[in-house]
CSV table of C-alpha atoms in Angstrom, one decimal:
chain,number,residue,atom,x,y,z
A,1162,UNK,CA,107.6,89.2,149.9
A,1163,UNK,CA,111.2,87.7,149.7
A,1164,UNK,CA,113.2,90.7,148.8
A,1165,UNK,CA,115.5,88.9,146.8
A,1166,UNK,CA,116.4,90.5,142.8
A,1167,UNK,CA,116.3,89.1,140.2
A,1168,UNK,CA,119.5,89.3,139.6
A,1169,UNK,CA,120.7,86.7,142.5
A,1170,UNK,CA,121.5,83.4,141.1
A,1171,UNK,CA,123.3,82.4,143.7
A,1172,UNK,CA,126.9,83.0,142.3
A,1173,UNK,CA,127.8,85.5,144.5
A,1174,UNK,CA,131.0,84.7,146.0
A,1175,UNK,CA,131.8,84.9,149.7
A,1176,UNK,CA,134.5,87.1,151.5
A,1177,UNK,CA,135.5,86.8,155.8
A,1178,UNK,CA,134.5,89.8,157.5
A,1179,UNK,CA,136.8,91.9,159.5
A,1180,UNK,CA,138.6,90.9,162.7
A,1181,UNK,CA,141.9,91.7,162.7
A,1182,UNK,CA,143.7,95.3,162.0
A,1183,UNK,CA,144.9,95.8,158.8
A,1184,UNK,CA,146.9,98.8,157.2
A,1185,UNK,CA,146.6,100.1,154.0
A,1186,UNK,CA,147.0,103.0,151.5
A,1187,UNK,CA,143.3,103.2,150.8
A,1188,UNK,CA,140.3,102.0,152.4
A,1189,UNK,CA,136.6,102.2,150.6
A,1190,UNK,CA,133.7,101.3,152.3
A,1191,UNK,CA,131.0,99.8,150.0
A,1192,UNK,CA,131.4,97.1,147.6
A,1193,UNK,CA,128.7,97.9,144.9
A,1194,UNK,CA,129.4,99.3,141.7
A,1195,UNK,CA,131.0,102.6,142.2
A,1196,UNK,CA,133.2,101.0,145.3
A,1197,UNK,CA,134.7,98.3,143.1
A,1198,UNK,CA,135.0,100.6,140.4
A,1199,UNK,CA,137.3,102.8,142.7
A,1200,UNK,CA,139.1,99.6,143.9
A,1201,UNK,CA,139.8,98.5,140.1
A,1202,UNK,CA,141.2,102.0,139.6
A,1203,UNK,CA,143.1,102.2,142.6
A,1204,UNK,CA,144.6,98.9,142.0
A,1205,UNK,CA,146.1,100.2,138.6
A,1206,UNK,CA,147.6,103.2,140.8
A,1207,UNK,CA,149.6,100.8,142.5
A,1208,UNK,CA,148.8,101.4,146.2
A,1209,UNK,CA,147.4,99.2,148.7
A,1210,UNK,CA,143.4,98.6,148.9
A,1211,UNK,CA,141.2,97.2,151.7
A,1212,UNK,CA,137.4,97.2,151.1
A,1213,UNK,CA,134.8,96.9,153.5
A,1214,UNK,CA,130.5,96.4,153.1
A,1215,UNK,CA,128.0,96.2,155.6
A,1216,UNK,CA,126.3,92.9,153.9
A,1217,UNK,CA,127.5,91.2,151.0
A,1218,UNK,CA,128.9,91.8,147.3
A,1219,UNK,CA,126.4,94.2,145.5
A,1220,UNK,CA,124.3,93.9,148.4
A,1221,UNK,CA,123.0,96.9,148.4
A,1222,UNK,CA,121.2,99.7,145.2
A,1223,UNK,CA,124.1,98.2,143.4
A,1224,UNK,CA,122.5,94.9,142.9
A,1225,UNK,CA,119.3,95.5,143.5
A,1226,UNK,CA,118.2,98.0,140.8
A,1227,UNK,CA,116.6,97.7,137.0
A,1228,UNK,CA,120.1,97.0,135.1
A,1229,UNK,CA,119.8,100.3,133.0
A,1230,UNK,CA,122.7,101.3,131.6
A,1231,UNK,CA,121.8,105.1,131.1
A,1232,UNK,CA,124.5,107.9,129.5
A,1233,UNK,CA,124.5,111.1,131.7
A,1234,UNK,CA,122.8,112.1,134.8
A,1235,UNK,CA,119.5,111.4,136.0
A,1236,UNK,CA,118.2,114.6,134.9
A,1237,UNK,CA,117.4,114.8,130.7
A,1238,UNK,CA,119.9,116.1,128.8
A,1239,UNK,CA,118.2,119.4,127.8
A,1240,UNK,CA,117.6,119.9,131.6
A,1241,UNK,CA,120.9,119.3,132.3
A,1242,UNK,CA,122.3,121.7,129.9
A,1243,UNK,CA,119.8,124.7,131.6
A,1244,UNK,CA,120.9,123.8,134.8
A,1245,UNK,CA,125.0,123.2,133.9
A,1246,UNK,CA,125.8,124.9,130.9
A,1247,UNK,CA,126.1,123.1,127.4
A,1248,UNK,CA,129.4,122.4,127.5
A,1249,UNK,CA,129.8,120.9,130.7
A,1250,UNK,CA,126.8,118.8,130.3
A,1251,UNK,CA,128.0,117.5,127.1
A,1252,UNK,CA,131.1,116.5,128.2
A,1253,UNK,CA,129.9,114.8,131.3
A,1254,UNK,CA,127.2,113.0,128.2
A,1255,UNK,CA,130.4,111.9,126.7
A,1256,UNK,CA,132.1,110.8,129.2
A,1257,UNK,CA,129.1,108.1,130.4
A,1258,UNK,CA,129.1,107.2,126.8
A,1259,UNK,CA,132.3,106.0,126.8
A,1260,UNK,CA,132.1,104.2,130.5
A,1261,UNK,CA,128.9,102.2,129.1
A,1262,UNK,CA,131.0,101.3,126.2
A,1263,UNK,CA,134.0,100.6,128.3
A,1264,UNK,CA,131.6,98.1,130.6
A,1265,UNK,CA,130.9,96.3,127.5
A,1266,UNK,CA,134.3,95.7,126.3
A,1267,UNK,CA,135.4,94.5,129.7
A,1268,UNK,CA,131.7,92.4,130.3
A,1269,UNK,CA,130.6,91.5,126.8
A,1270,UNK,CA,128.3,88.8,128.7
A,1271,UNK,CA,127.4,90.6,131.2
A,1272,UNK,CA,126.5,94.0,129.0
A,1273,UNK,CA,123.8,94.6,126.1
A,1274,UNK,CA,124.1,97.6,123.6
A,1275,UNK,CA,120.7,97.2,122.9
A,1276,UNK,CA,119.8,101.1,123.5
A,1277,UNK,CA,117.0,102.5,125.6
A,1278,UNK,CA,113.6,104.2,125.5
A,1279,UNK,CA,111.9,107.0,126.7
A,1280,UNK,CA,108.5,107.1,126.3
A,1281,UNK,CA,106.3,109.6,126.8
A,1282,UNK,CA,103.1,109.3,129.0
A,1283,UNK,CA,100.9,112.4,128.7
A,1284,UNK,CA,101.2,114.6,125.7
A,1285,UNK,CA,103.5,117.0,128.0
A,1286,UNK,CA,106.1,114.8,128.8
A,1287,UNK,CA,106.0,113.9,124.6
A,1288,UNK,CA,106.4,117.8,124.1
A,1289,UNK,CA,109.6,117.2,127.0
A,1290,UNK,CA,110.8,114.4,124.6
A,1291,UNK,CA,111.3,116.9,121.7
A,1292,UNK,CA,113.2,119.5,123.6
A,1293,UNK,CA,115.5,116.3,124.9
A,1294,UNK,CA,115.9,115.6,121.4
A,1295,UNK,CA,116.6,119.1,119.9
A,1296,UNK,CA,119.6,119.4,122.8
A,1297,UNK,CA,121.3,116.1,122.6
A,1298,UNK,CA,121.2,116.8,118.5
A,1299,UNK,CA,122.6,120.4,118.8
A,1300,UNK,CA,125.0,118.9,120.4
A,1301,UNK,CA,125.6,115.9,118.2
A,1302,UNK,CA,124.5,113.4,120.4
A,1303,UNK,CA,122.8,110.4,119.3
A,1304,UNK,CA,119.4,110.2,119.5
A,1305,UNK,CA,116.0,109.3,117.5
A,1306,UNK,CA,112.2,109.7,117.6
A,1307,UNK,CA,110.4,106.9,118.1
A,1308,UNK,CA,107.5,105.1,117.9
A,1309,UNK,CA,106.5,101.6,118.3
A,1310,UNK,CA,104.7,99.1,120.2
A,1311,UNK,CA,105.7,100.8,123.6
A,1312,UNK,CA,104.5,104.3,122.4
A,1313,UNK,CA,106.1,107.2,121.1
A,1314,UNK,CA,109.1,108.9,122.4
A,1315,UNK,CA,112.8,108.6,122.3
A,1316,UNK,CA,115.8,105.9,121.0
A,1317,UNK,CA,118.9,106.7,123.0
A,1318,UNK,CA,120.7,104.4,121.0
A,1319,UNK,CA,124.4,104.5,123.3
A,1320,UNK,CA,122.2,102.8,126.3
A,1321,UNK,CA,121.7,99.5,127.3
A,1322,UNK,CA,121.1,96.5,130.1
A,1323,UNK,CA,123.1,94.5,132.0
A,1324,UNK,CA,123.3,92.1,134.9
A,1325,UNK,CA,124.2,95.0,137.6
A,1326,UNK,CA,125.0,91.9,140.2
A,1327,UNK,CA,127.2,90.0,137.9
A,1328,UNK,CA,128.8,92.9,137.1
A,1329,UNK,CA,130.0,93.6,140.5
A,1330,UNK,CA,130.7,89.9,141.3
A,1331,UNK,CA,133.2,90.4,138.1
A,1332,UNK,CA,134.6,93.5,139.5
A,1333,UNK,CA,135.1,91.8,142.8
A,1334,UNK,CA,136.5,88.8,141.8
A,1335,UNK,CA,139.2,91.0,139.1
A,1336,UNK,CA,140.4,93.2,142.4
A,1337,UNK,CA,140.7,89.8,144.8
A,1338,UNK,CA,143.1,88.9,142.4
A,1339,UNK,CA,144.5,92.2,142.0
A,1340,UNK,CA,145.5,92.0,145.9
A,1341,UNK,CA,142.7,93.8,147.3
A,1342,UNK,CA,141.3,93.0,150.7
A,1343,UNK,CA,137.9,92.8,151.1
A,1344,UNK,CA,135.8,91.9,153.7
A,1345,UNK,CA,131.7,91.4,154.2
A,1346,UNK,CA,129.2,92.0,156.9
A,1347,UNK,CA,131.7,94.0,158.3
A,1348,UNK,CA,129.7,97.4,158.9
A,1349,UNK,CA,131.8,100.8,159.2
A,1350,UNK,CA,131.2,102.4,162.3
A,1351,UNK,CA,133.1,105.3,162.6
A,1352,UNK,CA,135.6,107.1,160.8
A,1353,UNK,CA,138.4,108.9,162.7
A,1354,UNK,CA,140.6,110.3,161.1
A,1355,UNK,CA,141.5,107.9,158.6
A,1356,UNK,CA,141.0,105.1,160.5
A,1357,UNK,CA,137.5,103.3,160.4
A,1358,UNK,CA,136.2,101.2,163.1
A,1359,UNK,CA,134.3,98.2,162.2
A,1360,UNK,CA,132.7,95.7,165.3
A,1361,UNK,CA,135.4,93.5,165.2
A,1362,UNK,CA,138.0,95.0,163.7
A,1363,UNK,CA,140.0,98.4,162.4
A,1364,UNK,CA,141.8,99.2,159.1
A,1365,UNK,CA,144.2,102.2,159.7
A,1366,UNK,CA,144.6,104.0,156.1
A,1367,UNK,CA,146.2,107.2,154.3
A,1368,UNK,CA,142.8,108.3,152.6
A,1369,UNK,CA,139.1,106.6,153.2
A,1370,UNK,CA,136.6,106.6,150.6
A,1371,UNK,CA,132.9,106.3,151.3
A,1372,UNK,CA,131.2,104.9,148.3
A,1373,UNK,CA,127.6,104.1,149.8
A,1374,UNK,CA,125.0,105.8,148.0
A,1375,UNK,CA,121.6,104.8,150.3
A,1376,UNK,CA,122.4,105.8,154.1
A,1377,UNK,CA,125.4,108.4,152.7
A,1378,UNK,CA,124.1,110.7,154.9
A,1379,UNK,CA,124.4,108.5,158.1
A,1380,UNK,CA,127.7,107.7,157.7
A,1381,UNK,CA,128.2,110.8,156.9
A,1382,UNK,CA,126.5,113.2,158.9
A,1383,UNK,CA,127.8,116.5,157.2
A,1384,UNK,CA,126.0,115.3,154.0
A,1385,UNK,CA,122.6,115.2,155.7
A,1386,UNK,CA,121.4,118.7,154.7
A,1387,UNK,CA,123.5,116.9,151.2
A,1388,UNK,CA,121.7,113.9,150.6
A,1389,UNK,CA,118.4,111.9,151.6
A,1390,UNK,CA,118.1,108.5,151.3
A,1391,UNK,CA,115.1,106.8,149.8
A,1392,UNK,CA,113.6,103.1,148.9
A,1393,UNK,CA,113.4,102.0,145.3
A,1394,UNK,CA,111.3,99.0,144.8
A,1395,UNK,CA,110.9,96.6,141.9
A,1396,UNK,CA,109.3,93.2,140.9
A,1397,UNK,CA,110.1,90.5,138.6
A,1398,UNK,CA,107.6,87.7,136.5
A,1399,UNK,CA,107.9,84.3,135.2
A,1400,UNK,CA,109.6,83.9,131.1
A,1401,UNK,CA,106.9,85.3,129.4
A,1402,UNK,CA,107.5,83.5,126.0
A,1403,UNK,CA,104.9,85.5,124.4
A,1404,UNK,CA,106.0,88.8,125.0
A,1405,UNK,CA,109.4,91.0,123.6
A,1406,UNK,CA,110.4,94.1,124.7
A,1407,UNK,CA,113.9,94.3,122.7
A,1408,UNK,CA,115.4,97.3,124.9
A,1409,UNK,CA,115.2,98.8,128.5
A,1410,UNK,CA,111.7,101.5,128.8
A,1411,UNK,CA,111.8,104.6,130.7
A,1412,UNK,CA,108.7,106.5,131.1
A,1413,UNK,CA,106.1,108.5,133.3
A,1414,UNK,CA,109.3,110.8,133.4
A,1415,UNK,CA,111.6,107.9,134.6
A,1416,UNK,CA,109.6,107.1,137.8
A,1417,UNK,CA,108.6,103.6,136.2
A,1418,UNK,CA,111.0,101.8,134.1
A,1419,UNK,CA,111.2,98.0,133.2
A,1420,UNK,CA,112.5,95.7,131.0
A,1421,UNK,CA,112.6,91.9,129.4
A,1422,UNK,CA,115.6,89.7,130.2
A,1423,UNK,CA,117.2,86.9,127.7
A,1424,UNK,CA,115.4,84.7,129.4
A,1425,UNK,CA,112.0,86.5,128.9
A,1426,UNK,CA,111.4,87.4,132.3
A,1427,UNK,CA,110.2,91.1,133.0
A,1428,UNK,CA,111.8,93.2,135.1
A,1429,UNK,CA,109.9,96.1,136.5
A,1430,UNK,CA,110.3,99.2,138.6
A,1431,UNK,CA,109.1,102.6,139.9
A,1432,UNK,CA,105.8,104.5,141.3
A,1433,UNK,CA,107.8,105.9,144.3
A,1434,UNK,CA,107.1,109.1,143.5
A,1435,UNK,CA,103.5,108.2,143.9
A,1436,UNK,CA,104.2,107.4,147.9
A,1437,UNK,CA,107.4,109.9,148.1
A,1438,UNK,CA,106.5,110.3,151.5
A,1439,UNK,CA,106.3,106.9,152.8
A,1440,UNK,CA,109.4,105.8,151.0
A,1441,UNK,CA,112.1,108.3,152.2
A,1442,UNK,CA,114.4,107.1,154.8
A,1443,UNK,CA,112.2,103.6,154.5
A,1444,UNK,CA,113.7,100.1,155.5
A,1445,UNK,CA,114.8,98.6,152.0
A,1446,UNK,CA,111.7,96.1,152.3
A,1447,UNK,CA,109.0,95.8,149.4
A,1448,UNK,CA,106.2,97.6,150.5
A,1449,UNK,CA,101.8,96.2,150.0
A,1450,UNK,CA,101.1,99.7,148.4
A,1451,UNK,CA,103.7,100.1,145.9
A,1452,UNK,CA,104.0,96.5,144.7
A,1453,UNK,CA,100.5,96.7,143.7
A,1454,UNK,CA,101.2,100.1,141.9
A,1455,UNK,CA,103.9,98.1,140.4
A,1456,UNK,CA,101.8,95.0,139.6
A,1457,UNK,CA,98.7,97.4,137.9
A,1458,UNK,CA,101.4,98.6,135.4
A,1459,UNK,CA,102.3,95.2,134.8
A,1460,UNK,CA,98.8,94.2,134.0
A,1461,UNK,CA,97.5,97.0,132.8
A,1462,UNK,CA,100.1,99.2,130.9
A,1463,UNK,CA,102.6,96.5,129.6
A,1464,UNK,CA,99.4,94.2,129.5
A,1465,UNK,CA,100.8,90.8,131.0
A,1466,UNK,CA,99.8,88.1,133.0
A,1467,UNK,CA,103.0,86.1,133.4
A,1468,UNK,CA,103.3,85.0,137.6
A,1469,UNK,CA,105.2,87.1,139.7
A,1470,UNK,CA,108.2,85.5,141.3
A,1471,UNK,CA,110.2,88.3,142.9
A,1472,UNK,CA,109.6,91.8,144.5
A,1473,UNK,CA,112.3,93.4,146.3
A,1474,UNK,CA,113.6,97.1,147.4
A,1475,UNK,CA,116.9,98.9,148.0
A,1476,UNK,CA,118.2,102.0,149.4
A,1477,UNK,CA,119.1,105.1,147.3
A,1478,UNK,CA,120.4,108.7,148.0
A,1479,UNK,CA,119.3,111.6,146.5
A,1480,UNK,CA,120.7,115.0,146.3
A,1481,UNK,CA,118.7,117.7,147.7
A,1482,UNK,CA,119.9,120.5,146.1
A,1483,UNK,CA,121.8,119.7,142.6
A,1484,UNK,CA,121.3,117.5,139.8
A,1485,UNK,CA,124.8,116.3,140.2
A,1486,UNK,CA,126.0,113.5,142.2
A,1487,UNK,CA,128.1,113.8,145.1
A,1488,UNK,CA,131.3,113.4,144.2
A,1489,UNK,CA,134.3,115.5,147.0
A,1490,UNK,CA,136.5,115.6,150.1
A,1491,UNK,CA,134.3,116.2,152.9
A,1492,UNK,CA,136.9,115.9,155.8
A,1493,UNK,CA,140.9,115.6,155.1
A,1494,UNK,CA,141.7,112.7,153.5
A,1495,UNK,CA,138.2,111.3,153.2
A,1496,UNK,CA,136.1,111.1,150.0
A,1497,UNK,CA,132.0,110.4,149.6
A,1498,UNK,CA,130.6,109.4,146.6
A,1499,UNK,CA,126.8,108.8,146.4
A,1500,UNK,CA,123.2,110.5,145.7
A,1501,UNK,CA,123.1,109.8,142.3
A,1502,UNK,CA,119.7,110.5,142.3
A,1503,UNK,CA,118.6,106.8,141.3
A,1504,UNK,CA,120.7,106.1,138.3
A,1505,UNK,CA,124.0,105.7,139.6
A,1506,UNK,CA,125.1,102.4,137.6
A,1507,UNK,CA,126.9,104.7,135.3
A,1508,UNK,CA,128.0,107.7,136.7
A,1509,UNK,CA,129.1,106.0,140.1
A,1510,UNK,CA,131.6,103.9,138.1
A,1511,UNK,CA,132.6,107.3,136.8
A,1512,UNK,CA,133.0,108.8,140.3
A,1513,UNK,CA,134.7,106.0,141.4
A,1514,UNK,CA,137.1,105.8,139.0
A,1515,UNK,CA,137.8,110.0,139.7
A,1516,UNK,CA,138.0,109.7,143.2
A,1517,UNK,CA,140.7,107.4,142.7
A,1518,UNK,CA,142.7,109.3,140.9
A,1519,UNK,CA,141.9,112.3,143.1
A,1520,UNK,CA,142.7,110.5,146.2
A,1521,UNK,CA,146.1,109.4,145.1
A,1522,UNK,CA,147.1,111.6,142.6
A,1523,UNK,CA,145.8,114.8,143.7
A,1524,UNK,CA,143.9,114.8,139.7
A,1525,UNK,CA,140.7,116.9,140.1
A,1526,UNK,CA,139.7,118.0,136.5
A,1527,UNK,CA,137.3,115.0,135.9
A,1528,UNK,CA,136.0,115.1,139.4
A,1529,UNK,CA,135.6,118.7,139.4
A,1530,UNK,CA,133.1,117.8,136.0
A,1531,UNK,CA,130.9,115.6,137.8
A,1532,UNK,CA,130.8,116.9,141.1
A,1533,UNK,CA,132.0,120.3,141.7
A,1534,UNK,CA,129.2,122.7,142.1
């Protein structure tokens, strides 16, 4: 097992690590989606940015995950609106509607508006389906019944797919030239204050922000009672030229997920809730057991054969006690954003983006929406 995505073509550009001091306005430690997300926002703020990451652009969940592009949090909307109230759960809704179409306007090739699916696997979760359905059309959201060749379920027609790797190696490559500093393999060892130690190097700045989602909670040790970190693990086939799965599929109650590429290969992911145990605080390594969960939905429930070329895992945080994400100032002048409870492509850029303006600005309202309890 390789552990390399699907999503590495080998474009992803190189940066020096650390090993000098450096000051700045603002330093964010990860460079995945939300991180570079904060750094573009930052950037148009007009203060000084240095970024750091333990490995390498997107290295980590940010790079590694199924390329859904999924509006709201990672609970269903009808659950959601139980557990927040209608109107703040509708306006969060909104607000990852208009990020996904914001993505696309600023990838177009690296973004599909192709919409996604949830389909239903027992007759429970199609009774579940309904209920999503009847909430997100109460409240005017877009949404359809479905049935097709997957099954029968839901159209959530505002969704879509992207290339989650390209998409940070775009955002990194638009804040390089925006003056940001970033540096690889260059691993945050402690914060003090606001100045974080690396191994070979320190960057002194006003406010820090943590945007790691898997590990938060070790960087972080306040968060631990927060956040837990778990291993998400996927696999990827050979172009299968006889098969076409037009959109992204979410099923099994969004524990297994997959879909087709361009170029006809199959992405695929899920079945951790099957060895929970196992895969919490687990080394972002492919494991035997759930590859082969992996490879029996493959065979059996998408029924195909195509070779399998890749299998990989990542790291993931997930909120022990909200549906939210974390999203606040845990110490003066330090930020975390993280535990988006394994869909974080969206709402992380989101985060990133309000921590930004938080952190500078002192402008709470949207982050008080996503992550104020």
């Amino acid at each position: 097992m390789h552990n390399e995505p699907i999503w590495n073509d080998g474009a992803i550009p190189t940066f020096p690590a650390l090993n000098d001091e450096v000051a700045v306005d603002v330093c964010v430690i990860g460079l995945g989606g939300s991180g570079l997300s904060c750094i573009y926002e930052l950037l148009t703020l007009g203060v000084r940015v240095a970024g750091i990451d333990a490995s390498t652009i997107g290295g980590g969940a940010a790079g590694r995950n199924g390329g859904f592009l999924l509006a709201g949090l990672a609970a269903f909307y009808h659950d959601a609106v139980a557990k927040l109230g209608r109107e703040r759960a509708s306006a969060i809704y909104r607000l990852t509607i208009s990020e996904i179409q914001r993505m696309a306007a600023l990838m177009p090739t690296i973004v599909r508006q192709v919409g996604s699916l949830r389909i239903a696997a027992s007759p429970e979760e199609l009774v579940d389906c309904t209920a999503q359905m009847a909430a997100m059309r109460a409240d005017d959201l877009p949404v359809e019944a479905y049935r097709g060749p997957e099954g029968e379920g839901l159209l959530i027609p505002t969704d879509g797919a992207f290339q989650p790797l390209h998409r940070c190696i775009w955002l990194a490559r638009q804040v390089e030239r925006g003056g940001a500093l970033l540096f690889t393999h260059t691993p945050a060892l402690d914060i003090s204050g606001t100045t974080v130690h690396c191994p070979q190097g320190t960057i002194h700045a006003r406010q820090v922000i943590v945007a790691v989602d898997g590990g938060l909670e070790r960087l972080l040790p306040e968060l631990r009672d927060t956040a837990r970190t778990t291993r998400l693990q996927m696999l990827a086939t050979a172009p299968d030229p006889h098969c076409t799965i037009p959109r992204p599929v979410y099923t099994r109650w969004g524990y297994d997920y997959w879909q087709q590429l361009p170029d006809g290969r199959i992405a695929l992911g899920g079945c951790r809730d099957r060895f929970a145990e196992s895969e919490w605080d687990a080394p972002p390594q492919p494991s035997p057991v759930v590859q082969a969960a992996l490879e029996q939905i493959l065979r059996e429930r998408i029924g195909r054969q195509a070779a399998i070329e890749r299998r990989w895992a990542a790291q993931v945080a997930y909120r022990r006690d909200s549906i939210l994400p974390i999203a606040r100032q845990v110490r003066p002048d330090v930020w975390a954003i993280g535990a988006y409870n394994g869909t974080g492509n969206v709402i992380g850029a989101l985060c990133g983006r309000a921590v930004a303006h938080a952190a500078v600005r002192g402008q709470t309202m949207l982050l008080d929406l996503l992550g104020k309890e």
